[in-house]
Short mmCIF file of C-alpha atoms and ligand atoms in Angstrom, two decimals:
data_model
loop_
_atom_site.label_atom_id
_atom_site.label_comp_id
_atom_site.label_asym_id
_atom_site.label_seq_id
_atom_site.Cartn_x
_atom_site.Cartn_y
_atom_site.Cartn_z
CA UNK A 26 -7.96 -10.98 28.00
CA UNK A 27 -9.87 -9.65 24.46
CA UNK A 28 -12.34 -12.14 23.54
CA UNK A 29 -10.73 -13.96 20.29
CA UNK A 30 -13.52 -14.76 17.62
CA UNK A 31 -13.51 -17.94 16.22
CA UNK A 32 -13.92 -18.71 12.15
CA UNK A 33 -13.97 -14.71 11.39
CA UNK A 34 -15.68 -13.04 8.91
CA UNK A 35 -12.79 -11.37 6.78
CA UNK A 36 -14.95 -10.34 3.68
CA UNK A 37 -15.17 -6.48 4.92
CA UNK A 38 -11.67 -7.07 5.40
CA UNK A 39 -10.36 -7.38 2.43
CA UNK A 40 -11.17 -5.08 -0.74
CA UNK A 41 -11.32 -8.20 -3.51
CA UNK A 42 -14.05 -8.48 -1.48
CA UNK A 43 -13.71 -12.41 -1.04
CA UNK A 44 -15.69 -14.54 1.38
CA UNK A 45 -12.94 -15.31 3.48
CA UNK A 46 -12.94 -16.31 6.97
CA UNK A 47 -9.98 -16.65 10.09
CA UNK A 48 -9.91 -19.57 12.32
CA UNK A 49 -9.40 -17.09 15.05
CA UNK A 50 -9.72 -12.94 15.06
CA UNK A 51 -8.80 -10.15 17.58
CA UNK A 52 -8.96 -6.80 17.54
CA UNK A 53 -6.73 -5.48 20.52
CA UNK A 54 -7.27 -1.71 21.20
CA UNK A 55 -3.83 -0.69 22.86
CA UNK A 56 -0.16 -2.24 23.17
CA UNK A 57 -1.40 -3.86 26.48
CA UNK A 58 -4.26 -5.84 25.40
CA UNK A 59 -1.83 -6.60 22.29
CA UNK A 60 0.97 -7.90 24.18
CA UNK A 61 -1.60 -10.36 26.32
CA UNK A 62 -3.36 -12.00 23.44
CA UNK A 63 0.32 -12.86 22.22
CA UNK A 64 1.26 -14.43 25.23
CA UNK A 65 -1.92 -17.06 24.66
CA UNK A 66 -0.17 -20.51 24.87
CA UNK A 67 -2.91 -21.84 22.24
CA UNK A 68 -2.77 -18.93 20.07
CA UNK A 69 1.07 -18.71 20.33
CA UNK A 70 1.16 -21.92 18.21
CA UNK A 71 -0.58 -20.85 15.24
CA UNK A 72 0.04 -18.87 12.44
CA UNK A 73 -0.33 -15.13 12.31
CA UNK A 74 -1.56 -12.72 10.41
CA UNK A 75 -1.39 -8.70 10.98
CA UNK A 76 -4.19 -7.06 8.94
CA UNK A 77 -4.98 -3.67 8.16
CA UNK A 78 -7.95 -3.12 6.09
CA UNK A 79 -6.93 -6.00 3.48
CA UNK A 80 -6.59 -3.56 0.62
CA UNK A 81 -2.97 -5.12 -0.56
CA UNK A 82 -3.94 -8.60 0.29
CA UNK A 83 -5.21 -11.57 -1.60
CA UNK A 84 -6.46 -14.72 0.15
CA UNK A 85 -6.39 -17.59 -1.74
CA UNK A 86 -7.76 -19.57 1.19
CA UNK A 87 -9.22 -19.18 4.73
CA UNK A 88 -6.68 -18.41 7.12
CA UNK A 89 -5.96 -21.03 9.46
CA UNK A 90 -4.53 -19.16 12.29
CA UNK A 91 -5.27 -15.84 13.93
CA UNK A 92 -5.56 -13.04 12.56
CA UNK A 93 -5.06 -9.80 14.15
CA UNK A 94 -6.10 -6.39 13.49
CA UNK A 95 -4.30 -3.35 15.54
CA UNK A 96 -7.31 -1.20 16.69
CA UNK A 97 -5.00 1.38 18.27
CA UNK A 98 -6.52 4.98 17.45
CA UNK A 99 -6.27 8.11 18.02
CA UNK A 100 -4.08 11.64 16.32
CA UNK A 101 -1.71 13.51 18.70
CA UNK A 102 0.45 16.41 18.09
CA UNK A 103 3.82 15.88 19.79
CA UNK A 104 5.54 19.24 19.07
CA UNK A 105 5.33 21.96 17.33
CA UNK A 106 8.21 24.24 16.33
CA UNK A 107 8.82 27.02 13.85
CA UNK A 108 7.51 25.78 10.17
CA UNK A 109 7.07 22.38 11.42
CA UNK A 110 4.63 19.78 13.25
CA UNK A 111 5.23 16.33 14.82
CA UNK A 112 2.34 14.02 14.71
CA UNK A 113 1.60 10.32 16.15
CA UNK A 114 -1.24 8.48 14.71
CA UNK A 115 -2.89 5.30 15.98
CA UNK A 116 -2.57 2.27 13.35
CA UNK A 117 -6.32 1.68 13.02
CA UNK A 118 -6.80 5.19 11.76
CA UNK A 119 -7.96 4.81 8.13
CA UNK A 120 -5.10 6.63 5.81
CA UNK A 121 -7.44 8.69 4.09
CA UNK A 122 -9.60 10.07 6.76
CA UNK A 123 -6.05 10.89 8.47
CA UNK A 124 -4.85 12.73 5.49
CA UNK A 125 -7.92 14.59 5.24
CA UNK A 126 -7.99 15.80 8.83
CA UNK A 127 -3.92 16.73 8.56
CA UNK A 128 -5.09 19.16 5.36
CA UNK A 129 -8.10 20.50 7.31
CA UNK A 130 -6.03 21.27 10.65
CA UNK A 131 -3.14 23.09 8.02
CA UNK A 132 -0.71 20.53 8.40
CA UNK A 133 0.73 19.41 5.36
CA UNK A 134 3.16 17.52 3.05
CA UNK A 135 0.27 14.08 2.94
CA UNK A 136 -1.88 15.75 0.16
CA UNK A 137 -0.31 13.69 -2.87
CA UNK A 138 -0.97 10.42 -0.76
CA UNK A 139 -4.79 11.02 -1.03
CA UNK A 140 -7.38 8.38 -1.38
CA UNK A 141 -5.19 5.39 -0.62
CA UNK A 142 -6.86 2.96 0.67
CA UNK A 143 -5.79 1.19 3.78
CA UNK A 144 -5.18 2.45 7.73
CA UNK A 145 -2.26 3.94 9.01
CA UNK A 146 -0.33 1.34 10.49
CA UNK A 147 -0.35 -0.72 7.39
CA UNK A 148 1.86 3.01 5.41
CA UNK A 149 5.26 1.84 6.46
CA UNK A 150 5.15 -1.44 5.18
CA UNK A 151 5.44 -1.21 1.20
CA UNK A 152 6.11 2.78 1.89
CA UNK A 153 3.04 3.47 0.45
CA UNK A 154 3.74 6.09 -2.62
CA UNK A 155 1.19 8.13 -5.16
CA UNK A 156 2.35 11.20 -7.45
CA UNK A 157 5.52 11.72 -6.62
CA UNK A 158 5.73 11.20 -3.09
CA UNK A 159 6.22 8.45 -0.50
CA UNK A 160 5.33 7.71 3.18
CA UNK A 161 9.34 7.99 3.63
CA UNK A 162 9.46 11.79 3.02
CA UNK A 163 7.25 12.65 5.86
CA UNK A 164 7.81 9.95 8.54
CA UNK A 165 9.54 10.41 11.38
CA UNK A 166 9.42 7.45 14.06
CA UNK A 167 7.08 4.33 14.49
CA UNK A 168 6.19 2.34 17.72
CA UNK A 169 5.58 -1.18 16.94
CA UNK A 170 5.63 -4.40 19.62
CA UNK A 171 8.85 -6.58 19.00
CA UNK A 172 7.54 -10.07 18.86
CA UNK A 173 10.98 -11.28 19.09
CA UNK A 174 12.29 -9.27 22.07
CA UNK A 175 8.41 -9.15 23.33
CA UNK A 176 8.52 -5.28 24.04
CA UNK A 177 7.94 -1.82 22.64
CA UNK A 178 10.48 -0.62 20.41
CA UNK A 179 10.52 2.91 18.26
CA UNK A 180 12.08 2.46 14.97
CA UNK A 181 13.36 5.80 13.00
CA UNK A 182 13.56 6.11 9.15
CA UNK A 183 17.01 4.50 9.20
CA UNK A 184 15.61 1.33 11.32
CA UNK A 185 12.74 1.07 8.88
CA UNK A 186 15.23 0.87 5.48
CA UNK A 187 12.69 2.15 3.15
CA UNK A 188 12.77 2.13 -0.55
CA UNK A 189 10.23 1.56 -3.76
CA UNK A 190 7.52 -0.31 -1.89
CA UNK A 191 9.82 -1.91 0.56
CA UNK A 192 11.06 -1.59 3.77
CA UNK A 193 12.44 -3.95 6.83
CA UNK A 194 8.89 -4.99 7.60
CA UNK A 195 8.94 -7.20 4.08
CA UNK A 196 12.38 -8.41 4.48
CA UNK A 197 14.36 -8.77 7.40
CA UNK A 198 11.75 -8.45 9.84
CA UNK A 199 9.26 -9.95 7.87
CA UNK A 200 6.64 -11.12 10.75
CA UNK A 201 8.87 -9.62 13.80
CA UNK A 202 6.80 -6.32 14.47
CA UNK A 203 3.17 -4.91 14.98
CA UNK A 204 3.13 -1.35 14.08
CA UNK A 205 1.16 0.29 17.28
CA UNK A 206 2.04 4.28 16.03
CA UNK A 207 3.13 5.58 13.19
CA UNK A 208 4.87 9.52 13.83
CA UNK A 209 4.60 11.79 10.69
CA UNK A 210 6.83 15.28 10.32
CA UNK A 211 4.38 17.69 8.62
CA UNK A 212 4.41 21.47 7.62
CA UNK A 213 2.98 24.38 8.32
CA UNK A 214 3.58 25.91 5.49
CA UNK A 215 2.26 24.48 1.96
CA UNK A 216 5.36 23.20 -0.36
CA UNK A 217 3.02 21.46 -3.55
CA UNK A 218 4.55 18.76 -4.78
CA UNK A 219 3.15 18.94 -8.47
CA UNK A 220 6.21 17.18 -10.45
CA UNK A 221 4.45 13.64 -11.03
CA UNK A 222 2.88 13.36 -14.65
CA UNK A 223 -0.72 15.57 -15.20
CA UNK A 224 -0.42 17.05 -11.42
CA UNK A 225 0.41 20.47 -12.22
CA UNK A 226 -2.06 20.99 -15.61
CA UNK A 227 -5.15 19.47 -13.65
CA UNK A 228 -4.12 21.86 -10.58
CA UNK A 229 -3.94 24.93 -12.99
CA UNK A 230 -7.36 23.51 -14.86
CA UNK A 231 -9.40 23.57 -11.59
CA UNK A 232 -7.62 26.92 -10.85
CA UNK A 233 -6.59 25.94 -7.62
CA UNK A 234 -3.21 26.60 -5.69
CA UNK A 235 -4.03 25.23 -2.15
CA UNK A 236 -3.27 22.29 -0.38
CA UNK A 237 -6.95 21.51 -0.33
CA UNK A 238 -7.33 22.00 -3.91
CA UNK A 239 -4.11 19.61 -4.38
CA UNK A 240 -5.76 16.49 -2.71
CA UNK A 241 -9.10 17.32 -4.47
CA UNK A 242 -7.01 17.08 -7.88
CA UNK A 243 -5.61 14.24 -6.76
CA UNK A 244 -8.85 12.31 -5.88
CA UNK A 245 -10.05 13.02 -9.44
CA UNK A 246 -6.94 11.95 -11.16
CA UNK A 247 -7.21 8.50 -8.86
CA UNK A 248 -11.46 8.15 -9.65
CA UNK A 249 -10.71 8.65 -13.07
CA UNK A 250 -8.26 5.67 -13.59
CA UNK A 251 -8.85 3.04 -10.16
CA UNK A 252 -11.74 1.98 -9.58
CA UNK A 253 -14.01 1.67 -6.54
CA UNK A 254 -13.34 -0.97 -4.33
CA UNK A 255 -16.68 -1.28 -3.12
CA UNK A 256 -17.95 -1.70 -6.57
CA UNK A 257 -15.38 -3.79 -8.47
CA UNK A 258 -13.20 -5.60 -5.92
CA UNK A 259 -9.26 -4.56 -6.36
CA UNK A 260 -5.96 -4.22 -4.36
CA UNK A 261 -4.96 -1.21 -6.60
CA UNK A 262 -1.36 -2.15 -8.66
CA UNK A 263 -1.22 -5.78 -8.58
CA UNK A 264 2.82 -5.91 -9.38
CA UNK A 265 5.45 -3.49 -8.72
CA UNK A 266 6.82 -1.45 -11.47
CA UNK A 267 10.38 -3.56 -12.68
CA UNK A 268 13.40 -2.10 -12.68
CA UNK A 269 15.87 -2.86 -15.43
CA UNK A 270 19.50 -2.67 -16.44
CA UNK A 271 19.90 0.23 -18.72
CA UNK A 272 21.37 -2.46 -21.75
CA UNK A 273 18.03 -4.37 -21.21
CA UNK A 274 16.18 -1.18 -21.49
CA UNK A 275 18.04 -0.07 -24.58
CA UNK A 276 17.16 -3.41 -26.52
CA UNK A 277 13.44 -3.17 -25.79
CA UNK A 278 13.26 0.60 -26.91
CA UNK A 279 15.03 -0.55 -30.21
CA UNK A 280 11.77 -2.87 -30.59
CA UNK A 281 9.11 -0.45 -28.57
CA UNK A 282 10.85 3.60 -29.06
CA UNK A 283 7.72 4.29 -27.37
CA UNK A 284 8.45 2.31 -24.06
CA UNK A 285 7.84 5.17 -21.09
CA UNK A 286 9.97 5.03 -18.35
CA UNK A 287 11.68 7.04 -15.14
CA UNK A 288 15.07 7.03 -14.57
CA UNK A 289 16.72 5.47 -11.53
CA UNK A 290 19.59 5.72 -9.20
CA UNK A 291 22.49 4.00 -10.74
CA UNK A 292 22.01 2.26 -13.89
CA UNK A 293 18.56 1.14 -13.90
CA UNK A 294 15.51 2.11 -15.33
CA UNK A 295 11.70 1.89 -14.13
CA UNK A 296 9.25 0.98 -16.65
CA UNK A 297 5.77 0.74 -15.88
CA UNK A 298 4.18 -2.66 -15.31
CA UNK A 299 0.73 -1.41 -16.54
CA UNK A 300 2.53 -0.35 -19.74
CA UNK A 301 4.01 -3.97 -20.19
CA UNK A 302 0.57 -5.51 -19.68
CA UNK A 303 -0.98 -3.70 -21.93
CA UNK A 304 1.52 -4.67 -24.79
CA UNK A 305 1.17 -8.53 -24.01
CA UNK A 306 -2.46 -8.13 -24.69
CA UNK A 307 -3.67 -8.07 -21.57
CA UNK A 308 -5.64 -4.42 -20.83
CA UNK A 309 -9.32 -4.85 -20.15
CA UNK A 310 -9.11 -8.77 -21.06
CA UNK A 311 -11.38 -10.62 -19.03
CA UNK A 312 -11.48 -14.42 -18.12
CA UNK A 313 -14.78 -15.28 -15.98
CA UNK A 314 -14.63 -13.11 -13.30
CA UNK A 315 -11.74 -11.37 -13.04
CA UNK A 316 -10.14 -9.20 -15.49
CA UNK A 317 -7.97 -6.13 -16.03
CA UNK A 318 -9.09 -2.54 -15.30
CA UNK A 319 -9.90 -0.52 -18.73
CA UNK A 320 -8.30 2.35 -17.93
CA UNK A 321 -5.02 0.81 -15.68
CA UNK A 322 -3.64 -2.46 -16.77
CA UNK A 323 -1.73 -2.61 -13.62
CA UNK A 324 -5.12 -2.90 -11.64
CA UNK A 325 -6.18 -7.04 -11.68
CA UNK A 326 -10.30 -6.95 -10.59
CA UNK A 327 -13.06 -9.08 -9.17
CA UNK A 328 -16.06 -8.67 -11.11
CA UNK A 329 -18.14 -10.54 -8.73
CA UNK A 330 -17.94 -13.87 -7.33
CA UNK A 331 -14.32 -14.83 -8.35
CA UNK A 332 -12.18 -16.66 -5.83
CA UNK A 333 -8.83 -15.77 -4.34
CA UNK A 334 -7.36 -18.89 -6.76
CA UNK A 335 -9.01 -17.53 -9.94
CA UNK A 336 -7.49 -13.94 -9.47
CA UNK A 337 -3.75 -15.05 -8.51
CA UNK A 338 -4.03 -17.47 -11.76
CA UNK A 339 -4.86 -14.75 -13.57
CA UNK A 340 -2.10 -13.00 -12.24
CA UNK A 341 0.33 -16.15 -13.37
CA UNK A 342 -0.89 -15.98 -16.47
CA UNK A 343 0.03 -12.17 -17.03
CA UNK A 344 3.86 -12.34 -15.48
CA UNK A 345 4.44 -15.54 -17.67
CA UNK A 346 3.08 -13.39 -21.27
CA UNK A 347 5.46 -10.44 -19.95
CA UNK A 348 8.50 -12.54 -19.39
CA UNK A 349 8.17 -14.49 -22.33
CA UNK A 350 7.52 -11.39 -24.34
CA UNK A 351 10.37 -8.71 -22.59
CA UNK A 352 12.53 -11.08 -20.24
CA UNK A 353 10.92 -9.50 -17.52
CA UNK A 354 9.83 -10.62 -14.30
CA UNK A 355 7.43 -8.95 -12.39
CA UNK A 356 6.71 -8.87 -8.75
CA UNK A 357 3.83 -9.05 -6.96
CA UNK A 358 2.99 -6.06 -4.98
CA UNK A 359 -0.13 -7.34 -3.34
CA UNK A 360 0.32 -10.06 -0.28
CA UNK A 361 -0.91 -13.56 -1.05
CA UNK A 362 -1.86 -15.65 1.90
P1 FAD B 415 -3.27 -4.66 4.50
O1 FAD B 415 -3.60 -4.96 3.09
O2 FAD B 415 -4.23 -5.13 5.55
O3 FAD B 415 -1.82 -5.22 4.85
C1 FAD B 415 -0.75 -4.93 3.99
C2 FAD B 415 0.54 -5.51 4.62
O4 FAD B 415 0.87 -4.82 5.81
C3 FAD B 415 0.40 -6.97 5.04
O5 FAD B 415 1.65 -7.58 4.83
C4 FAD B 415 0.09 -6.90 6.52
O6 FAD B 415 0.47 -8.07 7.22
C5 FAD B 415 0.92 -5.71 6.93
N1 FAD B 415 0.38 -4.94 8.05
C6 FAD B 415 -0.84 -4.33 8.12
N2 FAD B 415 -0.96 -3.65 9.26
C7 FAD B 415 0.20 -3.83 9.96
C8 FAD B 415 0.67 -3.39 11.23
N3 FAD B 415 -0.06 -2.60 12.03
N4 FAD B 415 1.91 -3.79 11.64
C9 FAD B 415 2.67 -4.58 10.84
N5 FAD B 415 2.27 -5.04 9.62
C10 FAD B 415 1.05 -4.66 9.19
N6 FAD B 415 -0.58 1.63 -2.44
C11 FAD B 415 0.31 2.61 -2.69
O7 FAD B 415 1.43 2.59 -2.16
N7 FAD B 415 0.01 3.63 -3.53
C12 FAD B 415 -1.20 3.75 -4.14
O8 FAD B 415 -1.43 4.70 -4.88
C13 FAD B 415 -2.16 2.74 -3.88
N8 FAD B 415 -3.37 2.77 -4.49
C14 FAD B 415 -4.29 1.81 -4.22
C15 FAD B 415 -5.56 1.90 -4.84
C16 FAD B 415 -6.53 0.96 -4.56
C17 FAD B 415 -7.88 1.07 -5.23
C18 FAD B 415 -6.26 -0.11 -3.66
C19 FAD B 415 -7.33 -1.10 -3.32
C20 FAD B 415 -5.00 -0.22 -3.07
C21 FAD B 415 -4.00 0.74 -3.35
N9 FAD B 415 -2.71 0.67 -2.78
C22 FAD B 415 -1.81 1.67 -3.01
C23 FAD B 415 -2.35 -0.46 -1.91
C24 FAD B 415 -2.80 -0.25 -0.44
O9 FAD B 415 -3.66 0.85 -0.34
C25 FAD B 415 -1.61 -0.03 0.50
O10 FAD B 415 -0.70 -1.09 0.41
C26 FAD B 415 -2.03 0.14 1.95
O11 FAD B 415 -0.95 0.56 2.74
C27 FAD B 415 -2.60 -1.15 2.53
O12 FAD B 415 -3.18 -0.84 3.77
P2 FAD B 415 -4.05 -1.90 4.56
O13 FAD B 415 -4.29 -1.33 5.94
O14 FAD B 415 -5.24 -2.26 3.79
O15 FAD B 415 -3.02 -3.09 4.68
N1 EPU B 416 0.31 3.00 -18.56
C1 EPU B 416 0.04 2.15 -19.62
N2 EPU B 416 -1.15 1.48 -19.61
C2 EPU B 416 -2.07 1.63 -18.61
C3 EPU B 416 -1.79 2.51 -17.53
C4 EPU B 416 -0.58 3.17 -17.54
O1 EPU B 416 0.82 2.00 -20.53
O2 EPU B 416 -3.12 0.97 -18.67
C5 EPU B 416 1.62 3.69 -18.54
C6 EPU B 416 1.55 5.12 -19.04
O3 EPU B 416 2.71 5.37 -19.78
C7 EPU B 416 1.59 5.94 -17.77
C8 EPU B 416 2.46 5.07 -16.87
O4 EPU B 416 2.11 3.73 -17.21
O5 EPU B 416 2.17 7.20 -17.96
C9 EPU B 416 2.26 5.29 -15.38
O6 EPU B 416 0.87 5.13 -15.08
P1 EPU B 416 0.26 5.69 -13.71
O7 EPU B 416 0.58 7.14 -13.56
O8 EPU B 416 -1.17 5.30 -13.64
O9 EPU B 416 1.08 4.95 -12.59
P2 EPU B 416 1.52 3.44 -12.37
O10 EPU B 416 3.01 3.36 -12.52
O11 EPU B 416 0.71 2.50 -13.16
C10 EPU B 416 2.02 3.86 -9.86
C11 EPU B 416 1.74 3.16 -8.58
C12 EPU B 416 0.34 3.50 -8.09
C13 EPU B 416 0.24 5.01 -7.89
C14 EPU B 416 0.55 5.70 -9.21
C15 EPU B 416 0.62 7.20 -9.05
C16 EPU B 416 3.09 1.16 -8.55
C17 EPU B 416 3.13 -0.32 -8.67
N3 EPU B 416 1.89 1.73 -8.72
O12 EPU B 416 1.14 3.30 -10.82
O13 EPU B 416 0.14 2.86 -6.84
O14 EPU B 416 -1.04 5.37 -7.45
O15 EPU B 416 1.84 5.27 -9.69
O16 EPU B 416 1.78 7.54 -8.37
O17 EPU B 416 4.12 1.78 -8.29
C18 EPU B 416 -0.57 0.83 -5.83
O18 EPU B 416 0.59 0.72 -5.42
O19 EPU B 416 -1.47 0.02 -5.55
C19 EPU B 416 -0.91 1.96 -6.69
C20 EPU B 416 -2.11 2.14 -7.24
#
């Protein structure tokens, strides 16, 4: 059996950066080790928590339960065929240093998803999504452990029901599976996807044309608007972007004809949430120690010291200005425990 910590540490472990702590914590390397510690008649009884690296996660308390953190590792090529590659990455692989090596080893189609923050196993779950592509367009398979059946199961794209930061895992299945493996379809030859807002002009500025140069555009474009975790404690876009019935939309462009917005399947628009923020007042405004980010509404931040119950009331206060002001509700995107 893993040794299980007791009262955790969690504050590396979540990028507010908030001195929270687990009444239990385990870090089980493979599916085996996994499968044990959930068979523990004492730890069977309390709640659960699967954790990443805690960067779409806001604790509001100390867990009282266990927490555990998939340490499964490790990059694989399955196959290899023509134009294309089939890769299986280990949950506990941090997202970024994964996409890096996939660019590096000329396998590609992961460049616009640069820079988030967060491990592998963790991608499926909102179908993580950055300049105009999502985790959806180059997964193939996962491997999680069914807590319900209490075995391995491999879930395909269908399985998995993906859509705007959704999928089964935050629904249906909400608390059913541990992602073990998640099995990406990649390229071997470079398609740039440069549709999504300033992509293509910065791409053309820094004269580039490679996928290298791609994710290096992309990391600017991020640094210039987020900002650091490790400096000013975030979870990146605090609420989803809304989507609205086109007649809604129509009355608040008669009011705003400046409103932006993307165009959805069927007869909905997106608008952006930071852009709704910012025209209830609330860009940059600081109370105590948390506040919004200059340069991205969206973005809620921990100036230092603030506690998990400071930021979500923030957080109230902004969804109850933008629904009194547009009728609009907005969702939370990060995870409150
Ligand atoms: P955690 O925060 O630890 O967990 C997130 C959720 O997944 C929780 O519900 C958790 O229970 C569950 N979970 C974690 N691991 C597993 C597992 N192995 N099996 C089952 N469930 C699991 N997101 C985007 O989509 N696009 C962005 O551009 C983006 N930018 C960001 C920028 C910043 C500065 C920050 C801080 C965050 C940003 N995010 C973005 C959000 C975040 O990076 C993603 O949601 C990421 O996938 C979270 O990974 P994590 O490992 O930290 O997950
Ligand atoms: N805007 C404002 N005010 C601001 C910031 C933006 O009005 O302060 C408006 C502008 O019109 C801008 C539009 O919002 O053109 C979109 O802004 P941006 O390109 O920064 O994207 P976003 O919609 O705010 C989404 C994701 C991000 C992702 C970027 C890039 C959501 C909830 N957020 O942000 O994901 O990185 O697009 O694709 O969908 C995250 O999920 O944590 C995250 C950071």
């Amino acid at each position: 059996m893993i040794h299980v910590h007791q009262d955790g540490p969690l504050k590396d472990f979540n990028t507010f950066g908030l001195e929270t702590r687990a009444k239990r914590y385990a870090r089980p390397v493979d599916v085996k080790a996994l499968s044990e510690l959930l068979e523990d008649k004492d730890l069977r009884q309390m709640p659960l928590l699967v954790l990443g690296e805690g960067s779409n996660i806001l604790f509001r308390n100390n867990f009282d339960g266990l927490v555990i953190q998939p340490g499964m590792k490790g990059i694989e090529l399955l196959e290899e065929n023509g134009e294309e590659l089939v890769v299986k990455v280990g949950a506990a692989e941090n997202w970024d240093h994964w996409v890096e090596y996939s660019v590096e080893q000329g396998w590609y189609g992961l460049e616009n998803l640069s820079l988030i923050p967060g491990s592998v196993g963790s991608s499926p779950v909102q179908n993580i999504g950055a300049y105009g592509v999502e985790l959806k367009d180059r997964f193939e398979w996962l491997e999680a452990w069914d807590m319900q059946e209490k075995h391995l199961v491999k879930l395909d794209h269908k399985a998995c029901a993906f859509g705007y930061r959704d999928s089964i895992f935050k629904r249906e299945a909400l608390g059913r599976y541990i992602i073990s493996h998640v099995v990406f379809r990649l390229n071997k030859k470079p398609e740039l996807q440069l549709d999504y807002g300033n992509v293509k002009d910065e791409l053309m500025k820094a004269k580039g044309s490679s996928p290298m140069d791609l994710r290096k555009v992309i990391i600017n474009i991020r640094n210039s608007k987020l900002p650091d975790p490790s400096q000013f404690g975030n979870a990146g876009s605090f609420f989803k972007n809304p989507m609205v019935d086109r007649t809604i939309f129509k009355c608040i462009r008669v009011e705003y004809p400046e409103v932006p917005f993307f165009p959805n399947d069927g007869n909905q628009m997106k608008i952006p949430a930071a852009w709704l923020i910012e025209k209830t007042g609330w860009k940059g405004k600081r109370i105590g120690k948390v506040g919004t980010w200059p340069s991205q509404a969206l973005v809620i931040v921990n100036y230092g010291g603030a506690t998990g119950q400071e930021i979500f009331d923030f957080s109230e206060k902004i969804l109850e200005d933008v629904d009194q002001q547009f009728g609009i509700s907005l969702e939370r995107e990060v995870k409150v425990i």
